[in-house]
mmCIF file of C-alpha atoms in Angstrom:
data_model
loop_
_atom_site.group_PDB
_atom_site.id
_atom_site.type_symbol
_atom_site.label_atom_id
_atom_site.label_comp_id
_atom_site.label_asym_id
_atom_site.label_seq_id
_atom_site.Cartn_x
_atom_site.Cartn_y
_atom_site.Cartn_z
ATOM 1 C CA MET A 20 0.047 0.135 -0.041
ATOM 2 C CA THR A 21 1.958 2.992 -1.068
ATOM 3 C CA GLY A 22 -0.931 5.515 -1.452
ATOM 4 C CA ARG A 23 -1.231 8.815 -3.118
ATOM 5 C CA TYR A 24 1.261 10.669 -0.841
ATOM 6 C CA ASP A 25 5.119 10.801 -1.798
ATOM 7 C CA TYR A 26 6.922 10.566 1.790
ATOM 8 C CA ILE A 27 9.658 8.519 3.371
ATOM 9 C CA ARG A 28 8.235 5.219 5.055
ATOM 10 C CA ASP A 29 11.330 3.767 6.408
ATOM 11 C CA GLY A 30 12.006 4.634 9.902
ATOM 12 C CA ALA A 31 15.888 4.249 9.816
ATOM 13 C CA GLU A 32 16.062 6.660 6.836
ATOM 14 C CA ILE A 33 13.809 9.030 8.450
ATOM 15 C CA TYR A 34 16.196 9.287 11.608
ATOM 16 C CA ARG A 35 19.033 9.563 9.332
ATOM 17 C CA ARG A 36 17.845 12.565 7.418
ATOM 18 C CA SER A 37 16.210 13.903 10.472
ATOM 19 C CA PHE A 38 19.507 14.278 12.067
ATOM 20 C CA ALA A 39 21.462 15.342 8.915
ATOM 21 C CA THR A 40 19.170 18.057 8.701
ATOM 22 C CA ILE A 41 19.546 19.092 12.451
ATOM 23 C CA ARG A 42 23.300 18.941 12.013
ATOM 24 C CA ALA A 43 23.117 21.023 8.997
ATOM 25 C CA GLU A 44 21.019 23.614 10.286
ATOM 26 C CA ALA A 45 21.388 24.048 14.014
ATOM 27 C CA ASP A 46 24.299 26.088 15.703
ATOM 28 C CA LEU A 47 26.020 23.600 17.813
ATOM 29 C CA ASP A 48 29.591 24.756 17.625
ATOM 30 C CA HIS A 49 29.765 25.817 21.077
ATOM 31 C CA LEU A 50 28.958 22.286 22.440
ATOM 32 C CA ALA A 51 31.433 19.265 22.658
ATOM 33 C CA PRO A 52 30.621 16.261 20.522
ATOM 34 C CA ASP A 53 28.899 14.390 23.100
ATOM 35 C CA GLU A 54 26.875 17.385 24.102
ATOM 36 C CA ALA A 55 25.858 18.012 20.568
ATOM 37 C CA ARG A 56 24.564 14.332 20.377
ATOM 38 C CA ILE A 57 22.368 15.049 23.120
ATOM 39 C CA ALA A 58 21.112 18.399 21.714
ATOM 40 C CA VAL A 59 20.527 17.035 18.052
ATOM 41 C CA ARG A 60 18.173 14.535 19.822
ATOM 42 C CA ILE A 61 16.230 17.289 21.681
ATOM 43 C CA ILE A 62 15.910 19.202 18.740
ATOM 44 C CA HIS A 63 14.420 16.223 16.806
ATOM 45 C CA ALA A 64 11.979 15.823 19.821
ATOM 46 C CA CYS A 65 11.033 19.702 19.379
ATOM 47 C CA GLY A 66 11.458 20.374 15.568
ATOM 48 C CA MET A 67 13.185 23.710 16.549
ATOM 49 C CA VAL A 68 16.771 24.082 15.321
ATOM 50 C CA GLU A 69 17.000 27.430 16.796
ATOM 51 C CA ILE A 70 17.289 26.057 20.506
ATOM 52 C CA GLY A 71 20.723 24.527 19.693
ATOM 53 C CA ARG A 72 22.183 27.943 20.926
ATOM 54 C CA ASP A 73 20.426 28.237 23.877
ATOM 55 C CA LEU A 74 21.018 24.688 25.301
ATOM 56 C CA VAL A 75 23.391 24.919 28.367
ATOM 57 C CA PHE A 76 25.537 21.983 29.503
ATOM 58 C CA SER A 77 27.691 22.195 32.551
ATOM 59 C CA PRO A 78 31.085 21.046 31.367
ATOM 60 C CA ASP A 79 30.936 17.696 33.404
ATOM 61 C CA PHE A 80 27.198 16.982 32.754
ATOM 62 C CA ALA A 81 27.691 14.455 29.386
ATOM 63 C CA THR A 82 30.421 12.365 31.274
ATOM 64 C CA LYS A 83 28.906 12.359 34.669
ATOM 65 C CA ALA A 84 25.483 11.321 33.422
ATOM 66 C CA ARG A 85 26.720 8.934 31.062
ATOM 67 C CA ALA A 86 28.658 7.186 33.507
ATOM 68 C CA ALA A 87 25.936 7.025 35.908
ATOM 69 C CA LEU A 88 23.925 5.111 33.507
ATOM 70 C CA LEU A 89 26.945 2.950 32.765
ATOM 71 C CA ALA A 90 27.006 2.293 36.267
ATOM 72 C CA GLY A 91 23.401 1.127 36.568
ATOM 73 C CA LYS A 92 22.155 3.997 38.534
ATOM 74 C CA PRO A 93 18.344 4.711 38.308
ATOM 75 C CA ILE A 94 16.834 7.597 36.279
ATOM 76 C CA LEU A 95 14.413 9.819 38.271
ATOM 77 C CA CYS A 96 11.468 11.393 36.641
ATOM 78 C CA ASP A 97 9.352 13.926 37.751
ATOM 79 C CA SER A 98 6.365 12.995 35.462
ATOM 80 C CA LYS A 99 5.018 10.045 34.166
ATOM 81 C CA MET A 100 5.228 11.399 30.449
ATOM 82 C CA VAL A 101 8.878 11.400 30.869
ATOM 83 C CA ALA A 102 9.303 7.797 32.404
ATOM 84 C CA ASN A 103 7.074 6.507 29.962
ATOM 85 C CA GLY A 104 8.889 7.871 27.064
ATOM 86 C CA ILE A 105 12.323 6.662 27.894
ATOM 87 C CA THR A 106 13.296 3.795 25.711
ATOM 88 C CA LEU A 107 14.338 1.074 27.925
ATOM 89 C CA ALA A 108 16.024 -0.778 25.181
ATOM 90 C CA ARG A 109 18.459 1.812 24.880
ATOM 91 C CA LEU A 110 19.567 1.763 28.473
ATOM 92 C CA PRO A 111 23.043 0.206 29.283
ATOM 93 C CA ALA A 112 22.511 -1.451 32.362
ATOM 94 C CA GLY A 113 19.011 -2.358 32.659
ATOM 95 C CA ASN A 114 18.653 1.005 34.653
ATOM 96 C CA GLU A 115 15.521 1.471 36.368
ATOM 97 C CA VAL A 116 13.163 4.163 35.574
ATOM 98 C CA VAL A 117 11.476 5.774 38.770
ATOM 99 C CA CYS A 118 8.347 8.218 38.902
ATOM 100 C CA THR A 119 6.631 8.124 42.394
ATOM 101 C CA LEU A 120 3.996 10.577 41.458
ATOM 102 C CA SER A 121 1.243 7.967 41.575
ATOM 103 C CA ASP A 122 2.075 6.723 44.789
ATOM 104 C CA PRO A 123 -0.678 6.944 47.570
ATOM 105 C CA ALA A 124 1.357 8.625 49.974
ATOM 106 C CA VAL A 125 2.155 11.577 47.768
ATOM 107 C CA PRO A 126 -1.038 13.723 48.510
ATOM 108 C CA GLY A 127 -0.418 13.775 52.393
ATOM 109 C CA ILE A 128 3.347 14.569 51.889
ATOM 110 C CA ALA A 129 2.268 17.537 49.717
ATOM 111 C CA ALA A 130 0.017 18.655 52.292
ATOM 112 C CA ARG A 131 2.693 18.170 54.780
ATOM 113 C CA ILE A 132 5.478 20.068 53.052
ATOM 114 C CA GLY A 133 3.038 22.777 51.511
ATOM 115 C CA ASN A 134 4.153 21.985 47.778
ATOM 116 C CA THR A 135 2.950 20.547 44.678
ATOM 117 C CA ARG A 136 2.133 16.762 44.155
ATOM 118 C CA THR A 137 5.118 16.694 41.865
ATOM 119 C CA ALA A 138 7.664 18.199 44.436
ATOM 120 C CA ALA A 139 6.159 15.803 47.183
ATOM 121 C CA ALA A 140 6.712 12.554 44.883
ATOM 122 C CA MET A 141 10.548 13.250 45.074
ATOM 123 C CA HIS A 142 10.487 12.776 48.593
ATOM 124 C CA LEU A 143 9.766 8.962 47.877
ATOM 125 C CA TRP A 144 13.157 8.840 45.871
ATOM 126 C CA GLY A 145 14.984 8.298 48.939
ATOM 127 C CA ASP A 146 18.323 6.702 48.676
ATOM 128 C CA ARG A 147 17.808 6.182 45.130
ATOM 129 C CA MET A 148 18.711 9.793 44.612
ATOM 130 C CA ALA A 149 22.436 9.020 45.435
ATOM 131 C CA GLY A 150 24.431 9.185 41.986
ATOM 132 C CA ALA A 151 21.111 9.135 40.026
ATOM 133 C CA VAL A 152 20.203 10.825 36.597
ATOM 134 C CA VAL A 153 17.467 13.275 37.509
ATOM 135 C CA ALA A 154 15.162 14.181 34.737
ATOM 136 C CA ILE A 155 12.703 16.905 35.175
ATOM 137 C CA GLY A 156 10.718 17.888 31.887
ATOM 138 C CA ASN A 157 7.327 18.959 33.554
ATOM 139 C CA ALA A 158 7.416 21.072 36.840
ATOM 140 C CA PRO A 159 9.428 23.913 38.271
ATOM 141 C CA THR A 160 8.240 23.169 41.579
ATOM 142 C CA ALA A 161 10.294 19.924 41.128
ATOM 143 C CA LEU A 162 13.508 21.695 40.250
ATOM 144 C CA PHE A 163 13.268 23.992 42.969
ATOM 145 C CA HIS A 164 12.173 21.404 45.443
ATOM 146 C CA LEU A 165 15.156 19.099 44.253
ATOM 147 C CA LEU A 166 17.749 22.176 45.331
ATOM 148 C CA GLU A 167 15.710 22.420 48.499
ATOM 149 C CA MET A 168 16.033 18.655 49.577
ATOM 150 C CA ILE A 169 19.667 18.806 48.649
ATOM 151 C CA ASP A 170 20.052 21.764 51.046
ATOM 152 C CA ALA A 171 17.999 19.874 53.593
ATOM 153 C CA GLY A 172 20.871 16.748 53.046
ATOM 154 C CA ALA A 173 19.496 14.712 50.472
ATOM 155 C CA PRO A 174 21.795 12.726 48.582
ATOM 156 C CA LEU A 175 23.336 14.494 45.444
ATOM 157 C CA PRO A 176 22.548 12.902 42.212
ATOM 158 C CA ALA A 177 24.996 12.508 39.389
ATOM 159 C CA ALA A 178 23.570 14.783 37.122
ATOM 160 C CA VAL A 179 20.513 16.833 36.465
ATOM 161 C CA ILE A 180 18.494 17.238 33.416
ATOM 162 C CA GLY A 181 16.493 20.424 34.424
ATOM 163 C CA LEU A 182 14.078 21.050 31.319
ATOM 164 C CA PRO A 183 10.794 22.259 33.287
ATOM 165 C CA VAL A 184 8.364 23.953 30.986
ATOM 166 C CA GLY A 185 5.919 26.698 31.478
ATOM 167 C CA PHE A 186 5.019 30.462 32.517
ATOM 168 C CA VAL A 187 5.256 30.280 36.333
ATOM 169 C CA GLY A 188 8.670 29.400 37.824
ATOM 170 C CA ALA A 189 10.275 27.559 34.966
ATOM 171 C CA ALA A 190 12.613 30.311 33.770
ATOM 172 C CA GLU A 191 13.417 31.271 37.461
ATOM 173 C CA SER A 192 14.056 27.391 38.415
ATOM 174 C CA LYS A 193 16.535 26.671 35.656
ATOM 175 C CA GLN A 194 18.281 29.881 36.743
ATOM 176 C CA ALA A 195 18.836 28.629 40.162
ATOM 177 C CA LEU A 196 19.934 25.280 38.802
ATOM 178 C CA ALA A 197 22.532 26.845 36.668
ATOM 179 C CA GLY A 198 23.808 28.849 39.540
ATOM 180 C CA ASP A 199 23.694 26.321 42.002
ATOM 181 C CA GLY A 200 27.092 24.885 41.529
ATOM 182 C CA ARG A 201 26.592 21.291 43.465
ATOM 183 C CA LEU A 202 25.047 19.498 40.443
ATOM 184 C CA PRO A 203 26.360 18.637 36.571
ATOM 185 C CA PHE A 204 23.170 19.899 34.769
ATOM 186 C CA LEU A 205 21.855 20.353 31.039
ATOM 187 C CA THR A 206 19.015 23.068 30.843
ATOM 188 C CA LEU A 207 17.359 25.253 28.362
ATOM 189 C CA HIS A 208 16.771 28.772 29.851
ATOM 190 C CA GLY A 209 13.268 30.382 29.443
ATOM 191 C CA ARG A 210 10.077 29.097 29.337
ATOM 192 C CA ARG A 211 10.608 26.235 26.906
ATOM 193 C CA GLY A 212 11.210 22.706 27.794
ATOM 194 C CA GLY A 213 8.930 19.673 28.106
ATOM 195 C CA SER A 214 8.827 16.008 28.744
ATOM 196 C CA ALA A 215 9.681 15.260 25.210
ATOM 197 C CA MET A 216 12.809 17.106 25.403
ATOM 198 C CA ALA A 217 13.678 15.596 28.785
ATOM 199 C CA VAL A 218 13.002 11.919 27.327
ATOM 200 C CA ALA A 219 15.030 12.985 24.006
ATOM 201 C CA ALA A 220 18.295 13.943 26.704
ATOM 202 C CA VAL A 221 17.858 10.588 28.484
ATOM 203 C CA ASN A 222 17.747 8.333 25.194
ATOM 204 C CA ALA A 223 20.966 10.488 24.103
ATOM 205 C CA LEU A 224 22.892 9.718 27.027
ATOM 206 C CA ALA A 225 21.466 6.036 27.350
ATOM 207 C CA SER A 226 23.287 4.970 23.903
ATOM 208 C CA GLU A 227 25.733 6.578 21.387
ATOM 209 C CA ALA A 228 23.715 4.699 18.373
ATOM 210 C CA GLU A 229 22.152 7.584 16.467
ATOM 211 C CA MET B 27 9.987 23.215 54.361
ATOM 212 C CA THR B 28 9.764 26.397 52.677
ATOM 213 C CA GLY B 29 13.560 26.902 51.571
ATOM 214 C CA ARG B 30 15.624 29.603 50.283
ATOM 215 C CA TYR B 31 13.852 30.016 47.165
ATOM 216 C CA ASP B 32 10.627 32.331 46.483
ATOM 217 C CA TYR B 33 8.199 30.341 44.490
ATOM 218 C CA ILE B 34 4.541 29.429 44.178
ATOM 219 C CA ARG B 35 4.296 26.317 45.813
ATOM 220 C CA ASP B 36 0.234 25.659 45.078
ATOM 221 C CA GLY B 37 -0.438 23.751 42.174
ATOM 222 C CA ALA B 38 -3.917 25.339 41.309
ATOM 223 C CA GLU B 39 -2.606 28.851 41.920
ATOM 224 C CA ILE B 40 0.516 27.825 39.199
ATOM 225 C CA TYR B 41 -2.140 26.691 36.739
ATOM 226 C CA ARG B 42 -4.506 29.880 37.404
ATOM 227 C CA ARG B 43 -1.274 32.266 36.833
ATOM 228 C CA SER B 44 -0.191 30.372 34.032
ATOM 229 C CA PHE B 45 -3.404 30.427 32.023
ATOM 230 C CA ALA B 46 -3.750 34.244 32.932
ATOM 231 C CA THR B 47 -0.292 35.039 31.399
ATOM 232 C CA ILE B 48 -0.796 32.962 28.207
ATOM 233 C CA ARG B 49 -4.417 34.802 27.630
ATOM 234 C CA ALA B 50 -2.397 38.047 28.421
ATOM 235 C CA GLU B 51 0.228 37.541 25.857
ATOM 236 C CA ALA B 52 -0.865 35.013 23.056
ATOM 237 C CA ASP B 53 -2.554 36.126 20.129
ATOM 238 C CA LEU B 54 -5.856 34.045 20.118
ATOM 239 C CA ASP B 55 -8.333 36.626 18.649
ATOM 240 C CA HIS B 56 -8.780 34.489 15.343
ATOM 241 C CA LEU B 57 -10.257 31.568 17.465
ATOM 242 C CA ALA B 58 -13.606 31.064 18.867
ATOM 243 C CA PRO B 59 -13.927 30.468 23.009
ATOM 244 C CA ASP B 60 -13.607 26.711 22.596
ATOM 245 C CA GLU B 61 -10.682 26.638 20.114
ATOM 246 C CA ALA B 62 -9.040 29.289 22.422
ATOM 247 C CA ARG B 63 -9.073 27.248 25.228
ATOM 248 C CA ILE B 64 -7.781 24.067 23.451
ATOM 249 C CA ALA B 65 -4.898 26.774 22.193
ATOM 250 C CA VAL B 66 -3.944 27.859 25.827
ATOM 251 C CA ARG B 67 -3.404 24.374 27.099
ATOM 252 C CA ILE B 68 -1.450 23.691 24.083
ATOM 253 C CA ILE B 69 0.691 26.791 24.642
ATOM 254 C CA HIS B 70 1.085 26.008 28.451
ATOM 255 C CA ALA B 71 2.554 22.421 27.293
ATOM 256 C CA CYS B 72 5.219 23.943 25.226
ATOM 257 C CA GLY B 73 5.867 27.582 27.132
ATOM 258 C CA MET B 74 5.736 29.245 23.798
ATOM 259 C CA VAL B 75 2.884 31.755 23.451
ATOM 260 C CA GLU B 76 4.228 32.505 19.793
ATOM 261 C CA ILE B 77 2.357 29.593 18.752
ATOM 262 C CA GLY B 78 -0.929 30.956 19.547
ATOM 263 C CA ARG B 79 -1.426 32.545 15.945
ATOM 264 C CA ASP B 80 -0.123 29.527 13.967
ATOM 265 C CA LEU B 81 -2.510 27.006 15.397
ATOM 266 C CA VAL B 82 -5.209 25.976 12.616
ATOM 267 C CA PHE B 83 -8.661 24.562 13.601
ATOM 268 C CA SER B 84 -11.397 23.408 10.861
ATOM 269 C CA PRO B 85 -14.321 25.109 11.753
ATOM 270 C CA ASP B 86 -15.946 21.968 13.069
ATOM 271 C CA PHE B 87 -12.920 20.494 15.132
ATOM 272 C CA ALA B 88 -13.586 21.672 18.588
ATOM 273 C CA THR B 89 -17.294 20.714 18.309
ATOM 274 C CA LYS B 90 -17.208 17.166 16.803
ATOM 275 C CA ALA B 91 -14.141 16.236 18.976
ATOM 276 C CA ARG B 92 -16.048 17.149 22.122
ATOM 277 C CA ALA B 93 -19.196 15.416 21.139
ATOM 278 C CA ALA B 94 -17.141 12.279 20.307
ATOM 279 C CA LEU B 95 -15.663 12.408 23.809
ATOM 280 C CA LEU B 96 -19.008 12.962 25.363
ATOM 281 C CA ALA B 97 -20.383 10.059 23.304
ATOM 282 C CA GLY B 98 -17.779 7.701 24.785
ATOM 283 C CA LYS B 99 -15.542 7.030 21.703
ATOM 284 C CA PRO B 100 -12.113 6.271 22.343
ATOM 285 C CA ILE B 101 -9.059 8.104 21.820
ATOM 286 C CA LEU B 102 -6.546 6.526 19.382
ATOM 287 C CA CYS B 103 -3.021 7.634 19.888
ATOM 288 C CA ASP B 104 0.126 7.195 17.706
ATOM 289 C CA SER B 105 2.545 7.123 20.589
ATOM 290 C CA LYS B 106 2.634 5.633 24.039
ATOM 291 C CA MET B 107 3.754 9.444 25.272
ATOM 292 C CA VAL B 108 0.597 10.810 24.115
ATOM 293 C CA ALA B 109 -1.535 7.793 25.320
ATOM 294 C CA ASN B 110 0.290 7.937 28.637
ATOM 295 C CA GLY B 111 0.170 11.634 29.185
ATOM 296 C CA ILE B 112 -3.720 11.917 28.738
ATOM 297 C CA THR B 113 -5.436 12.609 32.212
ATOM 298 C CA LEU B 114 -7.959 9.746 32.539
ATOM 299 C CA ALA B 115 -9.766 11.695 35.313
ATOM 300 C CA ARG B 116 -10.840 14.635 33.148
ATOM 301 C CA LEU B 117 -12.364 12.087 30.433
ATOM 302 C CA PRO B 118 -15.995 12.542 30.299
ATOM 303 C CA ALA B 119 -17.050 8.908 29.445
ATOM 304 C CA GLY B 120 -14.489 6.496 30.766
ATOM 305 C CA ASN B 121 -13.145 6.723 27.178
ATOM 306 C CA GLU B 122 -10.754 4.196 26.259
ATOM 307 C CA VAL B 123 -7.077 5.454 25.400
ATOM 308 C CA VAL B 124 -5.776 3.449 22.802
ATOM 309 C CA CYS B 125 -2.073 2.815 21.624
ATOM 310 C CA THR B 126 -1.321 -0.198 19.634
ATOM 311 C CA LEU B 127 2.355 0.128 18.803
ATOM 312 C CA SER B 128 3.547 -2.351 21.254
ATOM 313 C CA ASP B 129 1.152 -5.201 19.927
ATOM 314 C CA PRO B 130 3.433 -8.069 18.718
ATOM 315 C CA ALA B 131 1.606 -8.059 15.221
ATOM 316 C CA VAL B 132 3.087 -4.306 14.485
ATOM 317 C CA PRO B 133 6.620 -5.418 12.979
ATOM 318 C CA GLY B 134 4.859 -8.036 10.900
ATOM 319 C CA ILE B 135 2.361 -5.347 9.473
ATOM 320 C CA ALA B 136 4.836 -2.810 8.962
ATOM 321 C CA ALA B 137 7.107 -5.388 6.929
ATOM 322 C CA ARG B 138 4.008 -5.992 4.668
ATOM 323 C CA ILE B 139 2.790 -2.631 4.328
ATOM 324 C CA GLY B 140 6.383 -1.185 3.711
ATOM 325 C CA ASN B 141 6.054 1.580 6.463
ATOM 326 C CA THR B 142 7.193 2.616 9.814
ATOM 327 C CA ARG B 143 5.947 0.458 13.108
ATOM 328 C CA THR B 144 3.630 3.741 13.846
ATOM 329 C CA ALA B 145 1.949 3.305 10.768
ATOM 330 C CA ALA B 146 1.652 -0.011 11.068
ATOM 331 C CA ALA B 147 -0.011 0.015 14.497
ATOM 332 C CA MET B 148 -2.923 1.992 13.488
ATOM 333 C CA HIS B 149 -4.127 -1.213 11.257
ATOM 334 C CA LEU B 150 -5.103 -2.638 14.849
ATOM 335 C CA TRP B 151 -7.466 0.060 15.557
ATOM 336 C CA GLY B 152 -9.887 -1.666 13.347
ATOM 337 C CA ASP B 153 -13.378 -0.602 13.845
ATOM 338 C CA ARG B 154 -12.578 1.899 17.003
ATOM 339 C CA MET B 155 -11.495 4.202 14.203
ATOM 340 C CA ALA B 156 -15.344 5.024 13.377
ATOM 341 C CA GLY B 157 -16.388 8.259 15.174
ATOM 342 C CA ALA B 158 -12.949 8.454 17.303
ATOM 343 C CA VAL B 159 -10.872 11.228 18.173
ATOM 344 C CA VAL B 160 -7.311 10.487 16.807
ATOM 345 C CA ALA B 161 -4.165 12.109 18.416
ATOM 346 C CA ILE B 162 -0.672 12.287 16.433
ATOM 347 C CA GLY B 163 1.729 13.824 18.595
ATOM 348 C CA ASN B 164 4.950 12.080 17.228
ATOM 349 C CA ALA B 165 4.988 10.361 13.476
ATOM 350 C CA PRO B 166 4.413 12.077 10.297
ATOM 351 C CA THR B 167 4.372 8.662 8.768
ATOM 352 C CA ALA B 168 1.084 7.895 10.986
ATOM 353 C CA LEU B 169 -0.675 11.047 9.781
ATOM 354 C CA PHE B 170 0.107 10.580 6.162
ATOM 355 C CA HIS B 171 -1.023 6.829 6.758
ATOM 356 C CA LEU B 172 -4.434 7.600 8.425
ATOM 357 C CA LEU B 173 -5.496 9.669 5.141
ATOM 358 C CA GLU B 174 -4.381 6.571 3.010
ATOM 359 C CA MET B 175 -6.489 4.316 5.355
ATOM 360 C CA ILE B 176 -9.317 6.442 4.906
ATOM 361 C CA ASP B 177 -8.538 6.359 1.083
ATOM 362 C CA ALA B 178 -8.840 2.710 1.287
ATOM 363 C CA GLY B 179 -12.131 2.369 3.036
ATOM 364 C CA ALA B 180 -11.210 2.696 7.031
ATOM 365 C CA PRO B 181 -13.788 4.193 8.830
ATOM 366 C CA LEU B 182 -13.692 8.160 9.485
ATOM 367 C CA PRO B 183 -12.804 9.197 12.790
ATOM 368 C CA ALA B 184 -14.666 12.180 14.222
ATOM 369 C CA ALA B 185 -11.778 14.697 14.417
ATOM 370 C CA VAL B 186 -8.021 14.473 14.184
ATOM 371 C CA ILE B 187 -5.309 16.107 16.164
ATOM 372 C CA GLY B 188 -2.532 16.216 13.870
ATOM 373 C CA LEU B 189 0.402 17.487 15.640
ATOM 374 C CA PRO B 190 3.559 15.240 14.629
ATOM 375 C CA VAL B 191 6.774 16.986 14.958
ATOM 376 C CA GLY B 192 10.122 17.022 13.276
ATOM 377 C CA PHE B 193 11.985 17.269 10.122
ATOM 378 C CA VAL B 194 10.804 14.676 7.552
ATOM 379 C CA GLY B 195 7.302 15.079 6.443
ATOM 380 C CA ALA B 196 5.965 16.546 9.584
ATOM 381 C CA ALA B 197 5.310 20.065 7.602
ATOM 382 C CA GLU B 198 3.968 17.938 4.421
ATOM 383 C CA SER B 199 1.980 15.632 6.561
ATOM 384 C CA LYS B 200 0.402 18.605 8.343
ATOM 385 C CA GLN B 201 -0.465 20.406 5.048
ATOM 386 C CA ALA B 202 -1.995 16.988 3.610
ATOM 387 C CA LEU B 203 -4.288 16.786 6.679
ATOM 388 C CA ALA B 204 -5.401 20.529 6.119
ATOM 389 C CA GLY B 205 -6.121 19.960 2.565
ATOM 390 C CA ASP B 206 -7.753 16.836 2.795
ATOM 391 C CA GLY B 207 -11.398 17.850 3.453
ATOM 392 C CA ARG B 208 -12.909 14.854 5.014
ATOM 393 C CA LEU B 209 -11.839 15.197 8.568
ATOM 394 C CA PRO B 210 -12.225 17.863 11.231
ATOM 395 C CA PHE B 211 -8.870 18.740 12.452
ATOM 396 C CA LEU B 212 -6.314 20.821 14.729
ATOM 397 C CA THR B 213 -3.031 21.253 13.608
ATOM 398 C CA LEU B 214 0.160 23.247 13.798
ATOM 399 C CA HIS B 215 1.734 23.936 10.527
ATOM 400 C CA GLY B 216 5.669 23.379 10.197
ATOM 401 C CA ARG B 217 7.888 21.235 12.019
ATOM 402 C CA ARG B 218 6.750 21.885 15.467
ATOM 403 C CA GLY B 219 4.277 19.526 17.167
ATOM 404 C CA GLY B 220 4.856 16.520 19.774
ATOM 405 C CA SER B 221 3.303 14.270 22.178
ATOM 406 C CA ALA B 222 3.147 17.182 25.216
ATOM 407 C CA MET B 223 0.951 19.283 22.454
ATOM 408 C CA ALA B 224 -1.393 16.415 21.315
ATOM 409 C CA VAL B 225 -1.875 15.488 25.109
ATOM 410 C CA ALA B 226 -2.999 19.063 26.064
ATOM 411 C CA ALA B 227 -5.375 19.168 23.378
ATOM 412 C CA VAL B 228 -6.967 16.068 24.308
ATOM 413 C CA ASN B 229 -6.872 17.142 27.982
ATOM 414 C CA ALA B 230 -8.473 20.482 26.835
ATOM 415 C CA LEU B 231 -11.399 18.815 25.092
ATOM 416 C CA ALA B 232 -11.968 16.123 27.856
ATOM 417 C CA SER B 233 -13.221 18.837 30.413
ATOM 418 C CA GLU B 234 -13.974 22.461 30.180
ATOM 419 C CA ALA B 235 -12.646 22.924 33.859
ATOM 420 C CA GLU B 236 -9.010 25.018 33.648
#
């Protein structure tokens, strides 16, 4: 069944041409090769080459995040869309993908700490935070609260994908992450971000295959 | 635990301020009230008010899609991220949310029809297509193939959320949808789109609560 439309129907060829277009059009000159590979996948997920120049990586992010995944550390996600979007077959060590948002304890914790359910859910990550990759693609409150939890003594993750999206706190929480100094990070300053970008970053880190 | 950052920690207040900011900044004057409500949620999902003027609704989209959901019709999704992102509690009639991408029959169908797995998976929608809401937030091949399946006699959905993203076929598939004439549709022309936007459109249609 070829139909009346002329389009590319081969998945591998679609990926190849997509990534070639992104590398031809996006400004990635400020990035190291491993950072550029992550940037290409994030751009692929949103259709916007122009974000290439706005992505910010701390110098140790790609190395620390990749090492954590190779060491089998978990990926801690702020939303179910992030957790569900990660391609498990790409993960190098059968890494656990964690989203605690649906846990029945969350509403009670949220009431106790006076924060959103997303922020509250992070209290259930527990010791899994130590050396983990944290992927935040939805809630600014999650990114702010991550920093607060570390202030309060929570274990340090290996790296933070800080890509919350939106109009209330997103830009500010990403500035706080970038200025924090304790955490290797990837972010996109401003309002843009989202679960698809966070997933793309994890999928890029998980395997060097394009 | 308030911590050292000053940010809004109340989920309902975050939504309220977010939507107020979007309505203040986005150009939604070309949209009817029910379309604007959908646009606000899509903008909320991506953090970009500038897409407001680029969203295109066929005149019957909002009415037909909302009626289908009220009638209990299923929501057919091209990706697991779209299916998993839909807030089930907002759906008005316990609507089934369908993604057939993981079905073991999909690779065989893809080989037989010479198309992507995402396009192949739609062949498993079967009679559920009749009067359904189709939500495409990932694959241009899915949107092209939907039109081909209807050419070949597949049942007409009630409405199509056509928001595939990317660099190969996304813009072209959305042009094909908008020019088709058989299907009430919502789209965003060009490369931008994605699962978060498609989910936001479904969640807006599912309930009039903001």
